[in-house]
Tab-separated table of C-alpha atoms and ligand atoms in Angstrom:
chain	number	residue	atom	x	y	z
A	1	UNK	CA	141.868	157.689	134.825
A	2	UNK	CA	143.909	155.534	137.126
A	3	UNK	CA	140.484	154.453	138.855
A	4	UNK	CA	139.138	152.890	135.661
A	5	UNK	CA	142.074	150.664	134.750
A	6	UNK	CA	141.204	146.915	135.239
A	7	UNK	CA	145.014	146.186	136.587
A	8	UNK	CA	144.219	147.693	139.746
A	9	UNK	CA	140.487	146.065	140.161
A	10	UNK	CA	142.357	143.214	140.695
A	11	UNK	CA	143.143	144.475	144.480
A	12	UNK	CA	140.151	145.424	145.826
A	13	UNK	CA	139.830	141.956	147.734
A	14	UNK	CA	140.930	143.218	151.459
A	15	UNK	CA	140.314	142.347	154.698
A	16	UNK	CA	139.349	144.736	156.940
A	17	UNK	CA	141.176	144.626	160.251
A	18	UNK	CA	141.426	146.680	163.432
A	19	UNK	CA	143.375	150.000	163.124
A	20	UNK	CA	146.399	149.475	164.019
A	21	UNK	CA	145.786	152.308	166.809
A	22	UNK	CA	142.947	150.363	168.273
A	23	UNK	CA	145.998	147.720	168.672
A	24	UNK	CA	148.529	149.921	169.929
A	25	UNK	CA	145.862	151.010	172.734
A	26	UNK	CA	144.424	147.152	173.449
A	27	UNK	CA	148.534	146.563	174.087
A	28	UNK	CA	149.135	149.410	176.442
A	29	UNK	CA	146.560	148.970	178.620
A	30	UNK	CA	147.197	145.136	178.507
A	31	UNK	CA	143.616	144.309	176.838
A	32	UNK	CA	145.521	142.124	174.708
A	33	UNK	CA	149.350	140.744	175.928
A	34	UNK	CA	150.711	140.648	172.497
A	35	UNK	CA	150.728	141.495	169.223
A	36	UNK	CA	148.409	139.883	166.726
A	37	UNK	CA	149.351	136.988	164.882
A	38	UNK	CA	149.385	139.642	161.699
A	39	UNK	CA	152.292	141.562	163.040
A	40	UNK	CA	154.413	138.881	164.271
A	41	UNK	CA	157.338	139.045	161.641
A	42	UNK	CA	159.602	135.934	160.857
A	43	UNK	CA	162.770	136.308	163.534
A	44	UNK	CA	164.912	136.525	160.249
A	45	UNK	CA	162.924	139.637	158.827
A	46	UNK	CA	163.086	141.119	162.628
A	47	UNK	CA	166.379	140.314	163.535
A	48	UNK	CA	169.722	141.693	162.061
A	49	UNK	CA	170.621	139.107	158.883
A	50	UNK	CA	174.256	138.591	159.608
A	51	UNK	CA	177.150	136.004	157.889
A	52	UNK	CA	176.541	132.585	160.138
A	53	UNK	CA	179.910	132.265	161.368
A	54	UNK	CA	181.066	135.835	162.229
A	55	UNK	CA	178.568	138.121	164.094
A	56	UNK	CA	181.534	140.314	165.402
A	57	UNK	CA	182.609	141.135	162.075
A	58	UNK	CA	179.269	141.867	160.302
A	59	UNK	CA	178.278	144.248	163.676
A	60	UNK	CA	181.501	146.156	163.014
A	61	UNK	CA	181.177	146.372	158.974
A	62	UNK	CA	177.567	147.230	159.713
A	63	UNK	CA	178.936	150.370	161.820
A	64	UNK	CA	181.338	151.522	159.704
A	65	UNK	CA	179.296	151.497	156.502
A	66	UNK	CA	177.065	154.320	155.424
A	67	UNK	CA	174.850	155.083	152.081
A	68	UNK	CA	176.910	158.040	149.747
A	69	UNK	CA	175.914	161.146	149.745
A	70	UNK	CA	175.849	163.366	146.566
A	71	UNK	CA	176.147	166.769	147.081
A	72	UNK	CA	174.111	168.977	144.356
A	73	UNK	CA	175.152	172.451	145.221
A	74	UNK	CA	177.021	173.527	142.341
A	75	UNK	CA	174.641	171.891	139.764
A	76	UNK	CA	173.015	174.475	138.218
A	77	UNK	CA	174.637	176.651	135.585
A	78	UNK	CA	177.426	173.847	136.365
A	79	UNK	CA	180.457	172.651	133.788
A	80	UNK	CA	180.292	169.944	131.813
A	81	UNK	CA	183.199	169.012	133.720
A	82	UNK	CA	181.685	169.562	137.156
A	83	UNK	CA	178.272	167.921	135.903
A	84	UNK	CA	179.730	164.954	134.734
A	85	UNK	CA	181.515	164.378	138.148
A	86	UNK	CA	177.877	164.608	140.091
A	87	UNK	CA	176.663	162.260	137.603
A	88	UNK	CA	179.348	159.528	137.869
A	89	UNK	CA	179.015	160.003	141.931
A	90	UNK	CA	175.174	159.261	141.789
A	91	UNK	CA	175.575	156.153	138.978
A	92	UNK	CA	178.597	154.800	141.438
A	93	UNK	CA	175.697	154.881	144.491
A	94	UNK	CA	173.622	153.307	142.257
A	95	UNK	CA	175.650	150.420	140.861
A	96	UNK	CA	176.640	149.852	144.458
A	97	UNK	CA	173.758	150.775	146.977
A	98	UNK	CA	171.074	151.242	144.758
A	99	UNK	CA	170.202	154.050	147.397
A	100	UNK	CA	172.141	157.783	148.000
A	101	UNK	CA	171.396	160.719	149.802
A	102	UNK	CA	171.070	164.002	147.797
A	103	UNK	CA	171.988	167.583	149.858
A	104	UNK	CA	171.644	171.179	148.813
A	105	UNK	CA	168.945	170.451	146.317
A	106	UNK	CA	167.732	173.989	146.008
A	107	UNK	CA	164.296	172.819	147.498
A	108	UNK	CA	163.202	175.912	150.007
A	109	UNK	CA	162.788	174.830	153.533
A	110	UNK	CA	159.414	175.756	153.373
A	111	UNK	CA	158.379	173.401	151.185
A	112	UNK	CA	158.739	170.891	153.060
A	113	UNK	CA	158.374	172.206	156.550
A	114	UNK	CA	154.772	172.923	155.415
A	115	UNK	CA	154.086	169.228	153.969
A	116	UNK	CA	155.784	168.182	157.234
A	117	UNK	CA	153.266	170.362	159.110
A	118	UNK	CA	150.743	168.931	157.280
A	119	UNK	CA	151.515	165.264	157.580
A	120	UNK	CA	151.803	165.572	161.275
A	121	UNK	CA	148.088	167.704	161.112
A	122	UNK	CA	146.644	164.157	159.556
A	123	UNK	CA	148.287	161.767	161.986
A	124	UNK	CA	147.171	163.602	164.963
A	125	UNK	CA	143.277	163.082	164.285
A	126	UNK	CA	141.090	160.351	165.750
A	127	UNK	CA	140.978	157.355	163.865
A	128	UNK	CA	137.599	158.219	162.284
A	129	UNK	CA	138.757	161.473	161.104
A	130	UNK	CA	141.572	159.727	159.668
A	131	UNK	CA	139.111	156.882	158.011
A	132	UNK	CA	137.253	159.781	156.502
A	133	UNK	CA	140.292	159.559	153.957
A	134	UNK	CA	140.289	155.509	153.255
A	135	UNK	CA	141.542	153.986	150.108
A	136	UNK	CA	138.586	154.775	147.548
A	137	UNK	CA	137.948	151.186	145.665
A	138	UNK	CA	139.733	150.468	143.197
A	139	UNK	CA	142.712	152.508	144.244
A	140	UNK	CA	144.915	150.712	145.994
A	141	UNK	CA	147.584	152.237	148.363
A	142	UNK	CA	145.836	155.644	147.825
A	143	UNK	CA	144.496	157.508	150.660
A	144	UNK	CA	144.514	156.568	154.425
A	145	UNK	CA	145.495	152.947	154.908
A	146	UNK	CA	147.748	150.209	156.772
A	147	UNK	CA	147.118	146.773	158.007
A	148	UNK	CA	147.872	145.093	154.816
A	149	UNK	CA	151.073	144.831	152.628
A	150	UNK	CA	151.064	144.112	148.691
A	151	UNK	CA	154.174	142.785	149.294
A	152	UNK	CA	154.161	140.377	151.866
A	153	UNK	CA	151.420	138.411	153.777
A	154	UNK	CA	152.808	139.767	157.339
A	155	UNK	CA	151.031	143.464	157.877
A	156	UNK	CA	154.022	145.865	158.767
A	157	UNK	CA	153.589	148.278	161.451
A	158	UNK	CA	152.490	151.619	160.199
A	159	UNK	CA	149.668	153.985	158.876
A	160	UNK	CA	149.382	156.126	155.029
A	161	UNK	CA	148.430	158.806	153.397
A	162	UNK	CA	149.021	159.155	150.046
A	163	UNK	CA	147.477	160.056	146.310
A	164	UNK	CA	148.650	160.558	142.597
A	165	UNK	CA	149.985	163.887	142.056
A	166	UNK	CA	149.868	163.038	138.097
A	167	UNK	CA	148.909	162.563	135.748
A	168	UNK	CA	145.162	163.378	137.865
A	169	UNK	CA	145.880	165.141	140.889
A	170	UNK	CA	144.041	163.324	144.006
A	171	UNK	CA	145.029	165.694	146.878
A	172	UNK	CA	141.720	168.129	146.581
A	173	UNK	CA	139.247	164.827	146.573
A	174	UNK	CA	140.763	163.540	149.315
A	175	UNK	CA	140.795	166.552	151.738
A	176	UNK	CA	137.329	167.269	151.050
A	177	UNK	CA	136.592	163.775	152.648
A	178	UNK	CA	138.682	164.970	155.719
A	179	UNK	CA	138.146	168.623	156.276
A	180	UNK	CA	135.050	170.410	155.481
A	181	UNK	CA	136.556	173.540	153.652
A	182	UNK	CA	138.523	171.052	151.383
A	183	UNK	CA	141.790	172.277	153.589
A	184	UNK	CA	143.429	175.190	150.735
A	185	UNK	CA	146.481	175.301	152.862
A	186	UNK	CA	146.899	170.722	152.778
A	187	UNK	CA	146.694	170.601	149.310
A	188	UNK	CA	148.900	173.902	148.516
A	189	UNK	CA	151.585	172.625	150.313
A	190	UNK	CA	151.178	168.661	148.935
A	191	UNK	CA	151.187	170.036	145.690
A	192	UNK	CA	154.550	172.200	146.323
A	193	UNK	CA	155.793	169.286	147.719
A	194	UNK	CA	155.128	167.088	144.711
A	195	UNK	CA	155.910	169.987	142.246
A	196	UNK	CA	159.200	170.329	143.709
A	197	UNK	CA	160.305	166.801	143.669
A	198	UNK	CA	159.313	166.068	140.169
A	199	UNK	CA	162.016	168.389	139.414
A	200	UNK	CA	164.676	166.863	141.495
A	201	UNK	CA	163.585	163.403	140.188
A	202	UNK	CA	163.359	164.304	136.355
A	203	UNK	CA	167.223	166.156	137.455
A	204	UNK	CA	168.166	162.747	139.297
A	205	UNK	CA	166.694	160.817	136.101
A	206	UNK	CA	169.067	163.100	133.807
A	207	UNK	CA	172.278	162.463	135.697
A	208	UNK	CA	171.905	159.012	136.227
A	209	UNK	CA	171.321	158.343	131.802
A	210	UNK	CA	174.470	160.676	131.456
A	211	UNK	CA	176.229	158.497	134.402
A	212	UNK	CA	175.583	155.856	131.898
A	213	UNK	CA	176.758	157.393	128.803
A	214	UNK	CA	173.240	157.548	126.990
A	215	UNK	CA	171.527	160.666	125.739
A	216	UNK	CA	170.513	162.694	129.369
A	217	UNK	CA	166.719	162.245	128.582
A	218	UNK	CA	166.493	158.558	128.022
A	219	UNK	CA	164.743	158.141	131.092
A	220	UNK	CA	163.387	161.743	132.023
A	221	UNK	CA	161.471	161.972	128.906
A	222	UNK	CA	158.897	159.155	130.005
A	223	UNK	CA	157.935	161.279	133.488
A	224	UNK	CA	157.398	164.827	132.218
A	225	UNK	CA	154.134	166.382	132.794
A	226	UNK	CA	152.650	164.888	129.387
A	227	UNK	CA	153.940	161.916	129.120
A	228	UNK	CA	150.956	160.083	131.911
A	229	UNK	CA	153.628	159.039	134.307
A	230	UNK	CA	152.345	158.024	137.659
A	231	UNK	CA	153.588	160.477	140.020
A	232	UNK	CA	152.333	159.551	143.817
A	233	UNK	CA	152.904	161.461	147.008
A	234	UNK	CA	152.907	159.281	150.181
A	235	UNK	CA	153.467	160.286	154.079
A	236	UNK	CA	154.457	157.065	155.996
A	237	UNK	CA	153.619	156.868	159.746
A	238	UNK	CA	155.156	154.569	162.042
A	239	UNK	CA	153.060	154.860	165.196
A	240	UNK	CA	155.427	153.710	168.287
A	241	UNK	CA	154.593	149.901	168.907
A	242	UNK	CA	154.963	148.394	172.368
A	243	UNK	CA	156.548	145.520	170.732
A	244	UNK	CA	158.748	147.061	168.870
A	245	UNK	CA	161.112	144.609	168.400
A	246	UNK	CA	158.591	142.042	167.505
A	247	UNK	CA	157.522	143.170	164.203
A	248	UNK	CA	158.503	145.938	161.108
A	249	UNK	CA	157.235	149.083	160.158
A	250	UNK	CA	158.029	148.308	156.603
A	251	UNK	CA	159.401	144.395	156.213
A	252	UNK	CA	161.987	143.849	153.627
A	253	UNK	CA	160.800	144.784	149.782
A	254	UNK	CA	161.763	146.626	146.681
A	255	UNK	CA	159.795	149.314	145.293
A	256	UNK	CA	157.541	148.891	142.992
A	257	UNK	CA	158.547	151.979	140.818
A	258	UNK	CA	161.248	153.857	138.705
A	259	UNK	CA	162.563	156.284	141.149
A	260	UNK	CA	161.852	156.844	145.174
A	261	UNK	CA	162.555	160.082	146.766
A	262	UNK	CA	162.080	159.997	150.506
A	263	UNK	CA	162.652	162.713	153.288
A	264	UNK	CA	163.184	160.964	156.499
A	265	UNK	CA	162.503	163.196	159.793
A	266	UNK	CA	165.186	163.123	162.501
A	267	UNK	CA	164.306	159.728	163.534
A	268	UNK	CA	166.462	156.911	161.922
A	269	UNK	CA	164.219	153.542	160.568
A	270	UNK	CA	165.233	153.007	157.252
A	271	UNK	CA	167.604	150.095	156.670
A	272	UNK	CA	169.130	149.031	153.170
A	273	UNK	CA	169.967	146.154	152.710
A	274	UNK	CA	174.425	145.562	152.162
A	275	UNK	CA	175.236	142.032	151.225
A	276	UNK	CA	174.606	139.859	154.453
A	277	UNK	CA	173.552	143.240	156.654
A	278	UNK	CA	171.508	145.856	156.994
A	279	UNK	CA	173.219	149.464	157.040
A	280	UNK	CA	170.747	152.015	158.797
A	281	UNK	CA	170.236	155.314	156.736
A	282	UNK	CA	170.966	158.142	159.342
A	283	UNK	CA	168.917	160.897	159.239
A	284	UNK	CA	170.913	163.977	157.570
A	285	UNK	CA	169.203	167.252	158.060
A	286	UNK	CA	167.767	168.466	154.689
A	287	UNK	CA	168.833	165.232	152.658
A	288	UNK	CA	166.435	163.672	150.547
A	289	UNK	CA	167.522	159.580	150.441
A	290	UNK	CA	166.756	158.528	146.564
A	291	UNK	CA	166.526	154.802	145.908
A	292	UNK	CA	166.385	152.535	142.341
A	293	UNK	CA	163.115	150.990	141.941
A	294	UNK	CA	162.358	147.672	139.671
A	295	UNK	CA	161.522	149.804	136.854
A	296	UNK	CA	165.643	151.387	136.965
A	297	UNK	CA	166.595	148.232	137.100
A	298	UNK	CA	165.227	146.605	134.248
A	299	UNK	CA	166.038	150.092	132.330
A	300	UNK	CA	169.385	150.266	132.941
A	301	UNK	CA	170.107	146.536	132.595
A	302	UNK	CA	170.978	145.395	135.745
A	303	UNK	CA	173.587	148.137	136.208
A	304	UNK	CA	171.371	149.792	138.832
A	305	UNK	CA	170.156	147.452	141.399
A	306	UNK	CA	166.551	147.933	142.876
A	307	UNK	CA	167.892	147.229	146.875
A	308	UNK	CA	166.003	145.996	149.495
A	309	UNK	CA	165.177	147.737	152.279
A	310	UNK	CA	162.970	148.321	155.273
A	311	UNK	CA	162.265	149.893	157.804
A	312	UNK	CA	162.143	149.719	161.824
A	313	UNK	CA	159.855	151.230	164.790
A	314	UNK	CA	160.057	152.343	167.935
A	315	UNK	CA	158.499	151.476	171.718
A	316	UNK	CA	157.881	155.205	172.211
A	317	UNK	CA	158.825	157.493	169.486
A	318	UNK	CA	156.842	157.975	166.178
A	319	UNK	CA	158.772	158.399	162.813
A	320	UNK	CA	157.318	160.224	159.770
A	321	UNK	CA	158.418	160.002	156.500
A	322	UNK	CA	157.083	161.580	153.111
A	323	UNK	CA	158.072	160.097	150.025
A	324	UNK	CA	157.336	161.209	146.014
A	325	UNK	CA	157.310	157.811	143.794
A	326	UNK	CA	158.074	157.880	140.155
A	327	UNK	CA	156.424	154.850	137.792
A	328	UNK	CA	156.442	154.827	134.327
A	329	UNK	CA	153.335	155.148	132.227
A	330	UNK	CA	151.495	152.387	132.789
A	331	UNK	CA	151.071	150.755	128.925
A	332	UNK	CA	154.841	151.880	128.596
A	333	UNK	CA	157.286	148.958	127.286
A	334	UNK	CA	160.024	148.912	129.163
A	335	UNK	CA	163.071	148.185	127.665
A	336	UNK	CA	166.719	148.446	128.386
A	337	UNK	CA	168.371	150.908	125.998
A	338	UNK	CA	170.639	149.659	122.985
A	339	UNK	CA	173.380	151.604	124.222
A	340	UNK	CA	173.532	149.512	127.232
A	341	UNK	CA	173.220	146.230	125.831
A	342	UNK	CA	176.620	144.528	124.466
A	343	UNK	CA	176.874	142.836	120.842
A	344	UNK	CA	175.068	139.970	119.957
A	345	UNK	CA	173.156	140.673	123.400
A	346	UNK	CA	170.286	140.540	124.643
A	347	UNK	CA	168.733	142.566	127.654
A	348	UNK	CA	168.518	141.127	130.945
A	349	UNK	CA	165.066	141.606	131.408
A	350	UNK	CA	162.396	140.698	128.633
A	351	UNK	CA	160.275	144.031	127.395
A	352	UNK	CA	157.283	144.470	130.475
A	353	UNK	CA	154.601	147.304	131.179
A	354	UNK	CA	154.237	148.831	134.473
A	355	UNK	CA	150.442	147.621	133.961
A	356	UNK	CA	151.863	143.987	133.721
A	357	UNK	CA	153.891	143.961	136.797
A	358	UNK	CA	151.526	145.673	138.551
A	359	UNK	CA	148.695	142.949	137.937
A	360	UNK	CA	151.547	140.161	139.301
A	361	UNK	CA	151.551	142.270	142.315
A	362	UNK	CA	148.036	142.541	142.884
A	363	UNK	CA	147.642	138.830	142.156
A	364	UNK	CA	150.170	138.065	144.558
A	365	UNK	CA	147.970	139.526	147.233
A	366	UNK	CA	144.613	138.147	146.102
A	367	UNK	CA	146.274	134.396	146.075
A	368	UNK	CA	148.886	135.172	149.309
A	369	UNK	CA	151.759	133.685	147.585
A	370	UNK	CA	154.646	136.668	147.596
A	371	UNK	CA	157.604	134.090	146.424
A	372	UNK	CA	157.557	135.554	143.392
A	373	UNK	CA	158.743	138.790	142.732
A	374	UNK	CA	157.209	140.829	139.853
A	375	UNK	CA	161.066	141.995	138.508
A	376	UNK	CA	162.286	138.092	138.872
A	377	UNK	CA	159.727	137.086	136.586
A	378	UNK	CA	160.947	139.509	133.825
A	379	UNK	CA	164.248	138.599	134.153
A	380	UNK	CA	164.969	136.179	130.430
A	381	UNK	CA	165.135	132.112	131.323
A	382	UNK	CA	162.904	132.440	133.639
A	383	UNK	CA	159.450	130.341	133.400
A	384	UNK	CA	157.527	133.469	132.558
A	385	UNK	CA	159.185	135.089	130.670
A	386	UNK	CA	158.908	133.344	127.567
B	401	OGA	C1	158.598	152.957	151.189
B	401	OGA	C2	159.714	152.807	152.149
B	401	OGA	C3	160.785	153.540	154.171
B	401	OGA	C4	160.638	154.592	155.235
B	401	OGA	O1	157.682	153.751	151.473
B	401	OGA	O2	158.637	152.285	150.141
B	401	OGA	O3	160.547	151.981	151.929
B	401	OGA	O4	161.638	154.857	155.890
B	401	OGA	N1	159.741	153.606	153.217
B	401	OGA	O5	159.554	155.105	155.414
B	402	NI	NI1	160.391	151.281	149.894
């Protein structure tokens, strides 16, 4: 079990902060004038990155650019013809964006009107209730949490919830901390949820190997229900901050994973990043926004880019978002198919675990030094990788 592994022992040295609630009511009723020294992001991270000598031009490319959007409705039962099409849209997003938007999935509205329903039911108790739910030792970025980052030393702006939803389900555990009854209807509709987007990420998985010409399970067959993937659920909550513009709700960073599969709600927040810019991902009723993580990257040899992004918040609105990540099994080498890899080659990135990265990122907070990246140390010539 997850829980046992030494890899994530290696994280359990956190400081324990205010909530950031406690913080959001100190500023409003001007107990405190501004934000703490935590959430005080570099002006680069906070402000717009744009090309030195031509703000005008960046604003208006910036405007005019948007994510692509694949459309799935005619997928199943679908041509070979028709198929292949879907699949070469989604590996063109990927080679260029790193991040799409999927539409029509086939994933019933109330599937995830209930998991939004529930999300919001969380958020809405007192901070205690909420604490009722906190990370468990030795599990880091499971359960309730915020005010720290495993990817930065600044603490971004917002509140979790989250748990594995494989291979050991965490959702019943945790609501027994928070409700009483063990809340039947929470963890029905998390595990929906999380049932549901396995499928569309296993389907995503397919299309993008047959995007690249390999066999359509080359990456799928590493995340299906026996194979000890590491499927999590998470809800993100960015509560509004009276100084908005002075910090992130998530600062700039990769994820640490295979696949992300996020459902924003009508609020916009999440920024990817284009070259020199950062294009906003508008909110598109019933989309799902699906993103490369390291692990794709290294997979697919560098043909899929793991993008940065992050995301904004608000003076006075809240923004919710509820996201299903995919990592591979944890004692899994990773290694970029031969299909992919020219003659007299080698791959980009040296063979890795998930376990391995994952103890650079854990280190990384325990020592406070985030310069390097887990991925770049994998990549071949660099210091650690040989
Ligand atoms: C994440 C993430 C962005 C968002 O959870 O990794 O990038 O909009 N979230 O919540
Ligand atoms: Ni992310």
């Amino acid at each position: 079990m997850a829980t046992a592994e030494p890899i994530y022992q290696l994280a359990t040295t956190v400081q324990v902060y205010d909530n950031i609630r406690t913080v959001e009511a100190q500023l409003r009723n001007c107990k405190i004038e501004s934000l703490p020294e935590r959430y005080l992001w570099p002006a680069e991270v906070v402000e717009n990155p744009k090309p030195a000598n031509d703000e005008a031009v960046a604003k208006e490319e910036a405007q005019n650019l948007s994510i692509p959007v694949v459309d799935l409705a005619e997928i199943d039962g679908a041509s070979e013809e028709v198929r292949g099409k879907i699949a070469r849209a989604m590996g063109k997003a990927c080679e260029e964006w790193g991040f799409f938007q999927v539409i029509n999935t086939g994933i019933p509205t109330t599937v995830m009107d209930d998991v939004n329903t529930s999300a919001r039911e969380f958020f809405a108790f007192p901070v205690e209730q909420m604490e009722k739910a906190t990370e468990p030792p030795g599990k880091p970025l499971m359960g309730y949490g915020g005010r720290l980052s495993f990817l930065s030393s600044k603490v971004p702006w917002y509140e979790y919830l989250g748990e594995f939803h494989t291979p050991e389900p965490g959702v019943e555990a945790l609501a027994k901390n928070v409700w009483e009854d063990g809340n039947p209807r929470f963890c029905k509709a998390i595990t929906d949820y999380c049932n549901s987007l396995e499928q569309l990420g296993l389907l995503i998985l397919e299309l993008l190997a047959e995007s690249l010409n390999l066999p359509k399970d080359t990456y799928s067959q590493h995340f299906d229900k026996n194979s000890n993937y590491r499927g999590t659920w998470r809800f993100n909550y960015y509560t509004p901050c009276p100084k908005a513009t002075q910090t992130v709700g998530q600062g700039p960073h990769s994820d640490p994973d295979a696949l992300t599969i996020l459902r924003q709600d009508q609020v916009a927040g999440l920024q990817v990043r284009k070259g020199n810019t950062w294009v906003t991902v508008e909110p598109l009723p019933g989309a799902f926004v699906v993103n490369v993580g390291d692990f794709l990257q290294a997979w697919s040899n560098d043909r899929f880019p793991s993008v940065e992004h992050r995301a904004f918040v608000n003076e006075k609105t809240d923004r919710l978002s509820i996201v299903y990540f995919m990592s591979p099994p944890p004692m899994l080498n990773i290694e970029a198919p031969s299909g992919l890899i020219g003659e007299n080659q080698q791959s980009v990135f040296r063979t890795f675990t998930y376990a391995e990265y994952l103890g650079i990122m854990f280190k990384n907070r325990v020592t406070g030094d985030f310069s390097k990246k887990p991925l770049d140390l994998m990549r071949r010539g660099t210091e650690a990788a040989n």
